Coordinates of C-alpha atoms (C1' of nucleotides) in Angstrom, one line a residue:
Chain A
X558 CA -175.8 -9.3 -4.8
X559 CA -177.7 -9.9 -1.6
X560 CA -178.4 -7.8 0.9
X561 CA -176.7 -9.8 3.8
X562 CA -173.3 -8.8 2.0
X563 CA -173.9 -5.1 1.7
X564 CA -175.0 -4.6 5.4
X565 CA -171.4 -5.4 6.8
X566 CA -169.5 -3.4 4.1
X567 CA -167.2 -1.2 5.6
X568 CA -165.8 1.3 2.7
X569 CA -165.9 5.3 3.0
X570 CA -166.6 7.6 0.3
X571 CA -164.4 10.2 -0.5
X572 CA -164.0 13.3 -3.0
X573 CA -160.3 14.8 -4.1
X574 CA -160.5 17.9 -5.8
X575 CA -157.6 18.6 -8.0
X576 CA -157.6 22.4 -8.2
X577 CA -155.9 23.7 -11.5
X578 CA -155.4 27.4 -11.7
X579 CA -153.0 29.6 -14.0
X580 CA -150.6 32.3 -12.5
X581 CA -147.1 33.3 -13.6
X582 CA -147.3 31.7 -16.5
X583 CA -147.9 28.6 -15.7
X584 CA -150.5 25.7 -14.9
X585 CA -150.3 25.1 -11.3
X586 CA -152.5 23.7 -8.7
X587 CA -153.6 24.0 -5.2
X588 CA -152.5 21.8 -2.3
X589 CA -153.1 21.8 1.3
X590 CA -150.6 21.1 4.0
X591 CA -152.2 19.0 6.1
X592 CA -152.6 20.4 9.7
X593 CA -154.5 17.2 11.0
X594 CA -153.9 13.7 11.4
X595 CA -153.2 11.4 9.9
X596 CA -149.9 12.3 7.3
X597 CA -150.0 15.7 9.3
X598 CA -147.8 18.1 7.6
X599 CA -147.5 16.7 4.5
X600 CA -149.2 17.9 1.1
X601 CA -152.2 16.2 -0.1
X602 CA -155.5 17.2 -2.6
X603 CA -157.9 19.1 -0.7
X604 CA -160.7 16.0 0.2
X605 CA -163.5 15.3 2.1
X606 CA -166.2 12.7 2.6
X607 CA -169.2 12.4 0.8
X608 CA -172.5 12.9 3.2
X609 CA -174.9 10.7 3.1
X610 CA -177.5 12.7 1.1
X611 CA -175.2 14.3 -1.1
X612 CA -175.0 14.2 -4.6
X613 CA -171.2 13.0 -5.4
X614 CA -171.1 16.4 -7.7
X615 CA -172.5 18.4 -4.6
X616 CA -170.3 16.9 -2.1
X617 CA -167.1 17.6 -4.6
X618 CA -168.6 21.7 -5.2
X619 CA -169.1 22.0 -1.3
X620 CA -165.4 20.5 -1.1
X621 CA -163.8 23.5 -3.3
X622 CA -166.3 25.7 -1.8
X623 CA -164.8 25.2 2.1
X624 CA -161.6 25.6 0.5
X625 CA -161.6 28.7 -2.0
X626 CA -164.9 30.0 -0.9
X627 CA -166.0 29.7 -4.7
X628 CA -169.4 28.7 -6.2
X629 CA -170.3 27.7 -9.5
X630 CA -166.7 26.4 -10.4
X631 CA -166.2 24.6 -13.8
X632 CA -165.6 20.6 -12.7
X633 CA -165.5 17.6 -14.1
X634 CA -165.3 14.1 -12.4
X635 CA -162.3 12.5 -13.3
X636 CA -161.7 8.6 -12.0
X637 CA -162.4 6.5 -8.8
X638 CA -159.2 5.5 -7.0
X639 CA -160.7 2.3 -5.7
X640 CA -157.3 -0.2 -4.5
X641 CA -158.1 -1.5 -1.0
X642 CA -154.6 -0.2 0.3
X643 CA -154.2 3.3 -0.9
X644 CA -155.2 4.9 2.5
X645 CA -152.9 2.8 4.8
X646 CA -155.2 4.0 8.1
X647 CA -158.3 3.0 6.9
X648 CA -160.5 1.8 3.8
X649 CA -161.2 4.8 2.0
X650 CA -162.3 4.6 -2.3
X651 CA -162.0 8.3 -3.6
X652 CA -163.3 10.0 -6.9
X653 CA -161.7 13.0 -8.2
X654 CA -162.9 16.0 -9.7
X655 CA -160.7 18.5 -11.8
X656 CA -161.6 21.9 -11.0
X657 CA -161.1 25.3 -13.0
X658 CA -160.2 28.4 -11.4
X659 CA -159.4 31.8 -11.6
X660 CA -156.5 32.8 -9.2
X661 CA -157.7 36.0 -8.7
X662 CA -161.4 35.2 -6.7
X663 CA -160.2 33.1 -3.9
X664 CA -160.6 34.2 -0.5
X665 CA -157.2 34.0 0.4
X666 CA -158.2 33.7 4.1
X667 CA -159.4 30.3 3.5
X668 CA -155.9 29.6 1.6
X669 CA -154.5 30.7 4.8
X670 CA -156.3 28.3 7.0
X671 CA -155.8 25.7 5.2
X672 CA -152.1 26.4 4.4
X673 CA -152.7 25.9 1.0
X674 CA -150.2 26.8 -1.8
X675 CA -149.7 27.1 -5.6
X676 CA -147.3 23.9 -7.0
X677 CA -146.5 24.0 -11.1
X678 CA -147.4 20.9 -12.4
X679 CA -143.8 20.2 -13.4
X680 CA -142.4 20.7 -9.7
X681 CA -145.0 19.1 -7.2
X682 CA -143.8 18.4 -3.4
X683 CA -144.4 15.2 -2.5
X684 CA -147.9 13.9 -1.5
X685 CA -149.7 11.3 0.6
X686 CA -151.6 8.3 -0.6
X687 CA -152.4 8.3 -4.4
X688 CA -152.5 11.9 -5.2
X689 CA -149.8 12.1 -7.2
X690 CA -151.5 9.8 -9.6
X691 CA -155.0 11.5 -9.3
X692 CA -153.3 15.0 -10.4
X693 CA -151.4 13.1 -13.4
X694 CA -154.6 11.4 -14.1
X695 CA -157.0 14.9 -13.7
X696 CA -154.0 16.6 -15.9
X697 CA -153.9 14.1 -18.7
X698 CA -157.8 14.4 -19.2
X699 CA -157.5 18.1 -19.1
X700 CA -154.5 18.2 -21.7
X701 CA -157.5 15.8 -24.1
X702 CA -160.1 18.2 -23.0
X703 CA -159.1 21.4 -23.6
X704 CA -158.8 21.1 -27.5
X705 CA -161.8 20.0 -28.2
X706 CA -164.0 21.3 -25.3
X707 CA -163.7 25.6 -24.8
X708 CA -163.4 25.0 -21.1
X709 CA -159.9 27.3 -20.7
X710 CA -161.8 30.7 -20.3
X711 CA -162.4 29.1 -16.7
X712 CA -158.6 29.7 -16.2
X713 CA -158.7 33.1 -17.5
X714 CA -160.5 36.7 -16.6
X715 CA -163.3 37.9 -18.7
X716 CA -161.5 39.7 -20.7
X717 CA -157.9 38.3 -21.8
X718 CA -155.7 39.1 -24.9
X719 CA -154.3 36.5 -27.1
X720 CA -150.7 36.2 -25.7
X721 CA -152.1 35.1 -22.6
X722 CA -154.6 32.7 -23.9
X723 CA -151.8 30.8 -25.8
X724 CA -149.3 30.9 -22.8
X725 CA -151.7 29.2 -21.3
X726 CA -152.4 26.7 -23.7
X727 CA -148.6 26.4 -23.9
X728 CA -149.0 25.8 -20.3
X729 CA -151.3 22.7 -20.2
X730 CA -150.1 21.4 -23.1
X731 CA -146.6 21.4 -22.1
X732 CA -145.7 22.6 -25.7
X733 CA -144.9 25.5 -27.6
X734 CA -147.5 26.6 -29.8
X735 CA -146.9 28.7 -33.1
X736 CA -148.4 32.3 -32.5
X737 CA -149.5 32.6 -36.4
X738 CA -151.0 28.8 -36.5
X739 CA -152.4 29.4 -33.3
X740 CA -154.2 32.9 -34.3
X741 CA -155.8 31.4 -37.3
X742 CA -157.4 28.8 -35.8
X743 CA -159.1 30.8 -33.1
X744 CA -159.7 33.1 -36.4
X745 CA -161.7 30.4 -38.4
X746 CA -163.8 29.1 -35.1
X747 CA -165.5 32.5 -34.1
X748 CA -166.3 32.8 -30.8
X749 CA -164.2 35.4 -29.5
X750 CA -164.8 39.0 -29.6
X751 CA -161.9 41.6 -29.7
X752 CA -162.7 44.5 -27.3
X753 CA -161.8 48.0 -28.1
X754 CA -159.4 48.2 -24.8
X755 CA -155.9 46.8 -24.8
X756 CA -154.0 45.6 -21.9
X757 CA -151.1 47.9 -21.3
X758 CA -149.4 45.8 -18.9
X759 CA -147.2 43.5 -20.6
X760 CA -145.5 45.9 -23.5
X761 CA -145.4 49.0 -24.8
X762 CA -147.4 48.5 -27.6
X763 CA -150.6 46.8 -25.8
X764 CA -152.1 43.5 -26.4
X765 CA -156.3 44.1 -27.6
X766 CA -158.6 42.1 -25.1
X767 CA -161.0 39.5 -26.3
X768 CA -163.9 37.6 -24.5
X769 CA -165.1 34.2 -25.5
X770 CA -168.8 34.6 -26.7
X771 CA -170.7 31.7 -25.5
X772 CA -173.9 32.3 -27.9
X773 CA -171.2 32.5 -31.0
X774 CA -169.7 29.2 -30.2
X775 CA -172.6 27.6 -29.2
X776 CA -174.1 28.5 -33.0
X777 CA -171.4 26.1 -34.5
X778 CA -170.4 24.0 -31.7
X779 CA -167.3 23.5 -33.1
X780 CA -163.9 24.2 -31.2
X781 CA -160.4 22.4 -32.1
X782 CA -157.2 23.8 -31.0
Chain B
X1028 CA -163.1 16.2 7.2
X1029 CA -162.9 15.1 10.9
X1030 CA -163.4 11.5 11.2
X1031 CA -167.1 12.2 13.5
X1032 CA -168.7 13.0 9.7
X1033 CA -167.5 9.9 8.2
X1034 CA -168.0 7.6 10.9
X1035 CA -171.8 7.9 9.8
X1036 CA -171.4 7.4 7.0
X1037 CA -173.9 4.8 5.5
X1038 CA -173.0 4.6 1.3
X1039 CA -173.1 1.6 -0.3
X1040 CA -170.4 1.0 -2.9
X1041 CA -171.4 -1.1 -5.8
X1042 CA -169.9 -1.7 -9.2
X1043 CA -172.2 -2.3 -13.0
X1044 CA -170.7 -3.9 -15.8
X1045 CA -170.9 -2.8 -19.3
X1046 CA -170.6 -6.3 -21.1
X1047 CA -170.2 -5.4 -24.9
X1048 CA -170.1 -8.2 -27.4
X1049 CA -169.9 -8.5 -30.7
X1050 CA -172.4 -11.1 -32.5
X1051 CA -174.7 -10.6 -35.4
X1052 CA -172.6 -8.0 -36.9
X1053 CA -173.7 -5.7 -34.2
X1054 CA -172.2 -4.5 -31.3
X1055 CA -174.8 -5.8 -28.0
X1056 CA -174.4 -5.8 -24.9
X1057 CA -175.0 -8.5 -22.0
X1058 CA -177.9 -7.5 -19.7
X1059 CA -179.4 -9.9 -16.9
X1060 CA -183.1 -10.1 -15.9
X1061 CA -183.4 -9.7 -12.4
X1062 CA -184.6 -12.5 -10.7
X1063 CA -184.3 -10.9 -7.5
X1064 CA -185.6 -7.7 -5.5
X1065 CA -185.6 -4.7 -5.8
X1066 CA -186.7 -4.1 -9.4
X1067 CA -187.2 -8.0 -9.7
X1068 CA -188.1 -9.0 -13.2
X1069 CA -186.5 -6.2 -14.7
X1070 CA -183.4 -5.7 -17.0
X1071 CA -180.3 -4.1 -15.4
X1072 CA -176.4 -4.6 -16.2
X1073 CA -174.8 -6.9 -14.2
X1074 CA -173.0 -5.5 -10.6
X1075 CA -172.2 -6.7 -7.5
X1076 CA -171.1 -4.9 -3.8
X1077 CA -167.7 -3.7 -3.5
X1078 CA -165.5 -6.5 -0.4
X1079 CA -164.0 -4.7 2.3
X1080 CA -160.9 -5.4 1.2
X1081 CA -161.0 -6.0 -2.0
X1082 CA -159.9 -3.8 -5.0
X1083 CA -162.1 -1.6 -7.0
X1084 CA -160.9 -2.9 -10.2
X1085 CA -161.2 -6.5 -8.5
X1086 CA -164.8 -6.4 -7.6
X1087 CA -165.6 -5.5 -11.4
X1088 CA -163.8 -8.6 -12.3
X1089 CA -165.4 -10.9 -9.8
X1090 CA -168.3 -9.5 -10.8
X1091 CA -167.9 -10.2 -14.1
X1092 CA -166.0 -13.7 -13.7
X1093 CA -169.8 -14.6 -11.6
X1094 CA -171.8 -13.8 -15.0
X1095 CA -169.3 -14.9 -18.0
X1096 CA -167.6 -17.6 -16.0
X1097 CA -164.4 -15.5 -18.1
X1098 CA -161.1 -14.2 -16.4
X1099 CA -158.5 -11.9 -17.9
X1100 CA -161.0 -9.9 -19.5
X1101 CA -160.0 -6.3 -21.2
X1102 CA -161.8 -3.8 -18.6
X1103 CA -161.9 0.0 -18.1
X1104 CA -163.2 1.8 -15.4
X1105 CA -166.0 4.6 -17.2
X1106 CA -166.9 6.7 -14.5
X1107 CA -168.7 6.9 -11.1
X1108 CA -172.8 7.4 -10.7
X1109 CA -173.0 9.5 -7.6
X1110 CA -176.5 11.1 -7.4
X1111 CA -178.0 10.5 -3.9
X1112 CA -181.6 9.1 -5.5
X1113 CA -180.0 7.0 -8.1
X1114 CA -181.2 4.1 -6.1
X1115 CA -184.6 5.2 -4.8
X1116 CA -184.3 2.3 -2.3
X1117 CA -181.0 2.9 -0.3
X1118 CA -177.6 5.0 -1.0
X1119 CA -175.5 3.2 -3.6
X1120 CA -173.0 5.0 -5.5
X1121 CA -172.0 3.1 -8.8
X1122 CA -168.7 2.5 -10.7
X1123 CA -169.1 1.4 -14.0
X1124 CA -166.6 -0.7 -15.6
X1125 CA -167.1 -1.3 -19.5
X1126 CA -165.6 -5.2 -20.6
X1127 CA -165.1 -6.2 -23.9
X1128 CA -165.9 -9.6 -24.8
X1129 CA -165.7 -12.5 -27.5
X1130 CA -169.3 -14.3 -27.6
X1131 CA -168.1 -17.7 -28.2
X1132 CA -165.8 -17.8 -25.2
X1133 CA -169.2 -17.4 -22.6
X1134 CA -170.4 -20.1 -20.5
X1135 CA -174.0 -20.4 -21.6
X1136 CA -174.7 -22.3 -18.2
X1137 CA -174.1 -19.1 -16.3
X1138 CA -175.8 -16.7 -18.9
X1139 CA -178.5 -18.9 -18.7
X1140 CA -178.8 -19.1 -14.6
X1141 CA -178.9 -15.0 -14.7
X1142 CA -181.4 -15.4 -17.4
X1143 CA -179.0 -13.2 -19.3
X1144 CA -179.6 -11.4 -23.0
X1145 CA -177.4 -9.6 -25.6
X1146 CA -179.4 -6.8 -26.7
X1147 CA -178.3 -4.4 -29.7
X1148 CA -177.1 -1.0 -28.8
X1149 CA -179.7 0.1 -30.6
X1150 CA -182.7 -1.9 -29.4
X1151 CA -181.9 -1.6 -25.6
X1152 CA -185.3 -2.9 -23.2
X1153 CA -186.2 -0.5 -20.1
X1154 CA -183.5 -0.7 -17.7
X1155 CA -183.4 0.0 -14.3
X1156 CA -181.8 3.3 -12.2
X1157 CA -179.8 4.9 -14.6
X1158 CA -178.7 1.8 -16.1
X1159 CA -179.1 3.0 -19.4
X1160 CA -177.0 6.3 -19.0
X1161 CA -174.7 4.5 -17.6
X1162 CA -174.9 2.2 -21.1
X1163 CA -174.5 5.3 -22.9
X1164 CA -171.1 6.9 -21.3
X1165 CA -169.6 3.2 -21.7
X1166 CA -170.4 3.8 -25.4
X1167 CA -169.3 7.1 -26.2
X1168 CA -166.4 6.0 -24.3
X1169 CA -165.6 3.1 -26.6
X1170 CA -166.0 5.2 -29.3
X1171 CA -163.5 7.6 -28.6
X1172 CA -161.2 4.9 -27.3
X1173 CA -161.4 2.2 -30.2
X1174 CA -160.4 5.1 -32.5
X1175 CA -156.8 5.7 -31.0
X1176 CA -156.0 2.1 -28.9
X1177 CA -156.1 -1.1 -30.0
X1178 CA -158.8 -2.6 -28.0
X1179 CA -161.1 -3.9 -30.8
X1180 CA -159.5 -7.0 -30.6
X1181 CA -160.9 -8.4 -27.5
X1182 CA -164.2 -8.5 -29.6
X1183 CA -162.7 -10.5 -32.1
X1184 CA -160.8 -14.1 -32.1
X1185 CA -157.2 -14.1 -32.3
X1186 CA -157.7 -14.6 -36.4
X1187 CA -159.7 -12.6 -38.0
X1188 CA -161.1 -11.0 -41.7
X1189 CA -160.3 -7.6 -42.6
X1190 CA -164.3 -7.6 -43.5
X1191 CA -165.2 -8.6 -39.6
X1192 CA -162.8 -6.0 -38.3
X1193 CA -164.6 -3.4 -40.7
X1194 CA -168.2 -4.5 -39.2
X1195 CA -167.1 -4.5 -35.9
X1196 CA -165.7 -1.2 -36.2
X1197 CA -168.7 -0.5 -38.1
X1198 CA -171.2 -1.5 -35.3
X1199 CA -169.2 0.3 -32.6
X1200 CA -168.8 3.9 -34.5
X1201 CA -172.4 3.6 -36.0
X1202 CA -171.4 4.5 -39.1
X1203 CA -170.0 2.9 -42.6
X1204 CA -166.8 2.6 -43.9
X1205 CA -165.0 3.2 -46.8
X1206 CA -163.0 -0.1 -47.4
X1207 CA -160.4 0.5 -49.1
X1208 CA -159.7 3.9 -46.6
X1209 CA -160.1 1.5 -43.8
X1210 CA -157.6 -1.0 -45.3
X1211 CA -155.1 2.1 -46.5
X1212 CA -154.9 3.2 -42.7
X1213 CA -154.6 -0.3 -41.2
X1214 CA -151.4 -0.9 -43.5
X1215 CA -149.6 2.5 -42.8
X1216 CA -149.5 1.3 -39.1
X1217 CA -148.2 -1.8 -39.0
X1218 CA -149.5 -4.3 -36.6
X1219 CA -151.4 -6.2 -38.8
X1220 CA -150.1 -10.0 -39.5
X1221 CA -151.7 -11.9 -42.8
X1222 CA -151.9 -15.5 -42.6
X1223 CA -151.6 -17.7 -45.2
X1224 CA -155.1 -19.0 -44.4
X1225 CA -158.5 -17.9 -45.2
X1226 CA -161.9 -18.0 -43.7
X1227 CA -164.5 -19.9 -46.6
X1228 CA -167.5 -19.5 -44.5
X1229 CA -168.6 -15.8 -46.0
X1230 CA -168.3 -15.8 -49.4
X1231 CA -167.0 -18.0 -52.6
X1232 CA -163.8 -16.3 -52.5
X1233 CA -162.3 -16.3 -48.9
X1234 CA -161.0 -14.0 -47.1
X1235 CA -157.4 -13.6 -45.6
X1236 CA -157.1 -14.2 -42.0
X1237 CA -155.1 -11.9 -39.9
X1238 CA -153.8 -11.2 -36.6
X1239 CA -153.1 -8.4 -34.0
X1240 CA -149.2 -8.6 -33.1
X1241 CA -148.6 -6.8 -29.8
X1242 CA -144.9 -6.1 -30.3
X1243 CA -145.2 -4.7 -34.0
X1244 CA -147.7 -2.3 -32.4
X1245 CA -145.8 -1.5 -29.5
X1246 CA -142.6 -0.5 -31.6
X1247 CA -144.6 2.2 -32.7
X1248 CA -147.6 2.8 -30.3
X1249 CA -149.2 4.2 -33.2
X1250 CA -152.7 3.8 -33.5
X1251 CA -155.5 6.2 -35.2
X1252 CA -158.5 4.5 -37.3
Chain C
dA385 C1' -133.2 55.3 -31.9
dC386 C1' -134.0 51.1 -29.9
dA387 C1' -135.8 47.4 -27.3
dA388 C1' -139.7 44.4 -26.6
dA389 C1' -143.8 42.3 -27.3
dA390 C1' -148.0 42.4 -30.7
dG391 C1' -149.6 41.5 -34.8
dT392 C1' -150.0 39.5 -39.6
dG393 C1' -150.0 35.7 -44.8
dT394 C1' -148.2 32.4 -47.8
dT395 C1' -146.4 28.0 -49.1
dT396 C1' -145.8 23.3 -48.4
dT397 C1' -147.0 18.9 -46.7
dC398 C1' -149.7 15.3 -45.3
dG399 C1' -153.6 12.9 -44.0
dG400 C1' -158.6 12.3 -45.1
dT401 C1' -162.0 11.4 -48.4
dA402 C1' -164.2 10.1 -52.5
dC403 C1' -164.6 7.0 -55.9
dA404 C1' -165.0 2.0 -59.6
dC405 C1' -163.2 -2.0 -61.2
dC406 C1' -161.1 -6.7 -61.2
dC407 C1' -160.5 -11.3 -58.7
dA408 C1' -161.5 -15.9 -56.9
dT409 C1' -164.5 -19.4 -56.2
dG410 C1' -168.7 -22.5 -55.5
dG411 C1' -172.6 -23.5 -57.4
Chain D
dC836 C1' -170.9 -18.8 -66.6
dC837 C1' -172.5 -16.1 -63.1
dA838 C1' -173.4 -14.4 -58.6
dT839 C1' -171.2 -13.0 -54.4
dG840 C1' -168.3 -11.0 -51.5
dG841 C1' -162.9 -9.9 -51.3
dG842 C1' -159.5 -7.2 -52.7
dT843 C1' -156.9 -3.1 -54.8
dG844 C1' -155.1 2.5 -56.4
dT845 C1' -155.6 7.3 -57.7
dA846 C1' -157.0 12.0 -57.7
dC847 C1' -158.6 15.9 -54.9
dC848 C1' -159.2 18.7 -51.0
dG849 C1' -158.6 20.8 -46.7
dA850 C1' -156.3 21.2 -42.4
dA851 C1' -151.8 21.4 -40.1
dA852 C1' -147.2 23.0 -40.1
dA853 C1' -143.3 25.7 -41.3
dC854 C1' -141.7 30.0 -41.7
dA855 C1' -140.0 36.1 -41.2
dC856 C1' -141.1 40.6 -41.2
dT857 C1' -143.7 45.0 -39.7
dT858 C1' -146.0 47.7 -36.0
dT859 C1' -146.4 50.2 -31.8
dT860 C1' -144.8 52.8 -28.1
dG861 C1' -142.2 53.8 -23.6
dT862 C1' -137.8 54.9 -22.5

DNA sequence: ACAAAAGTGTTTTCGGTACACCCATGG
DNA sequence: CCATGGGTGTACCGAAAACACTTTTGT
């Protein structure tokens, strides 16, 4: 605890941001392929370090920002990935944070740049360091998370229908859910509000939109899927 | 993410212990008063300065091996304290690391040389930094977790009463118990082994000893108080 | 008319909760 | 014999799970 030992510590601070999105049907996230040194050319999390002023939150916002040009994302600090040897080049402890997106708003320039790409979470390439663990890790908490906590509208457009909001429950889950069960339990907890306009696109007869009503649930609180 | 920006960068990593105990019927937790500066003469949890090269999960051990004088403690990492003013004196970001404890095993030379205390969860002094947030996650943390693994046993000698492990679950959850629900649950999952001996010391009658067996519990993994 | 997805209720089962009395013993 | 804490069983309720048919409409 004294000072003397601080001074010569040598350990860098690093963010990972594990970048869930849901397209196709399917939970995937967002990986870069590295064009720098070192493990150039291989996938990894999109990371950076913290500066020295930064708020660990900040620096893991600014992070996704560089990447997806995106503001006021939904995140969530996950672990600290802390073994000594986990970046073989140099001493580097990392937190992650989960991130929430919608597939639709990113700047798909930046994508570019960064030669990013889309993996489902049941086929990821293989990655550098520890980030294998950190996505099993982020995707674990997010499978706890999202039945008690109504954090999935972050995945999702304003307005969504039912069929898609349980595909993609189906999706992080990893399950299949029943469509009647799963009805009348977003029935009972009301917080959605069916619109008057139904989304033509995926069959003939049209699926009614909906939009989770934050003042509704924020009346009772309670959400439980 | 060029090494340049990290090559200046000057943040200190440090780890804080979340000692819980059980004693008194009440769940505490272990807090030193500072006899050094910053903050000297103040309460704060016990941390230390991440080594160079040494683990994450390492330094929280050390860390709290230098208080308890205890190894092979039951630790889990809570959740990294990031803010860039945490420490109005220099840049330290904070891993917390909550440990569960048995009273009787401590060495009361060391407690005594930090000029340690157990406080009650519920009658915490003035702490330093954000100390007692960081009190707080490690709590509702153990909450949820004592509820689904079986970790309440590290606050408990390897025999114990069915009315200790009540209390204790009691003091953690901060709320009564029916006992005879509590006793119904614990005998549909069966991990539970009654001796043939009792403990005299509470009451005319005795109560039943009992121990936590590790492979009935890990035929079934089934755990849910 | 038919294919394809959207929408809708009922029954059963199981776990959770509430609740009150007898037992063993030391004094 | 009595005070004290230890130990036990049942009835009720609500949430979860299982389960199949009708509706809409573009082709």
């Amino acid at each position: 605890m004294d000072r003397a030992y601080k001074e010569v510590q040598q350990i860098t601070l690093a963010v990972d941001c594990i970048i869930f999105g849901f397209n196709n049907n399917q939970l995937e996230v967002l990986l870069i392929h590295r064009g720098f040194e070192p493990e150039k050319e291989r996938w990894s999390l999109m990371g950076g370090f913290v500066g020295n002023r930064e708020d660990l939150d900040a620096a893991a916002h600014r992070i996704l920002h560089d990447l997806s040009g995106l503001e006021d994302v939904y995140m969530e600090q996950v672990r600290t990935f802390g073994k000594a040897d986990r970046d073989p080049y140099e001493r580097v402890v990392s937190t992650t944070y989960s991130a929430l997106i919608l597939k639709e708003q990113y700047k798909a320039e930046l994508i570019a740049q960064y030669r990013a790409r889309w993996f489902s979470i049941d086929d990821l390439p293989n990655l550098i360091f520890d980030h294998k663990q950190m996505i099993v890790s982020a995707l674990n908490r997010l499978r706890r998370r999202v039945r008690t906590v109504p954090i999935v509208f972050n995945l999702l457009p304003k307005k969504f229908t039912l069929p898609q909001l349980q595909l993609l429950y189906e999706g992080i889950l990893g399950e299949e859910l029943d469509k009647r069960n799963f009805r009348k339990k977003l029935n009972t907890m009301d917080f959605l509000v069916k619109l008057d306009e139904k989304d033509m696109s995926g069959s003939r007869k049209g699926a009614y939109y909906y939009q989770f009503d934050e003042n509704k649930y924020n009346r009772t609180m309670n959400f439980n899927i």
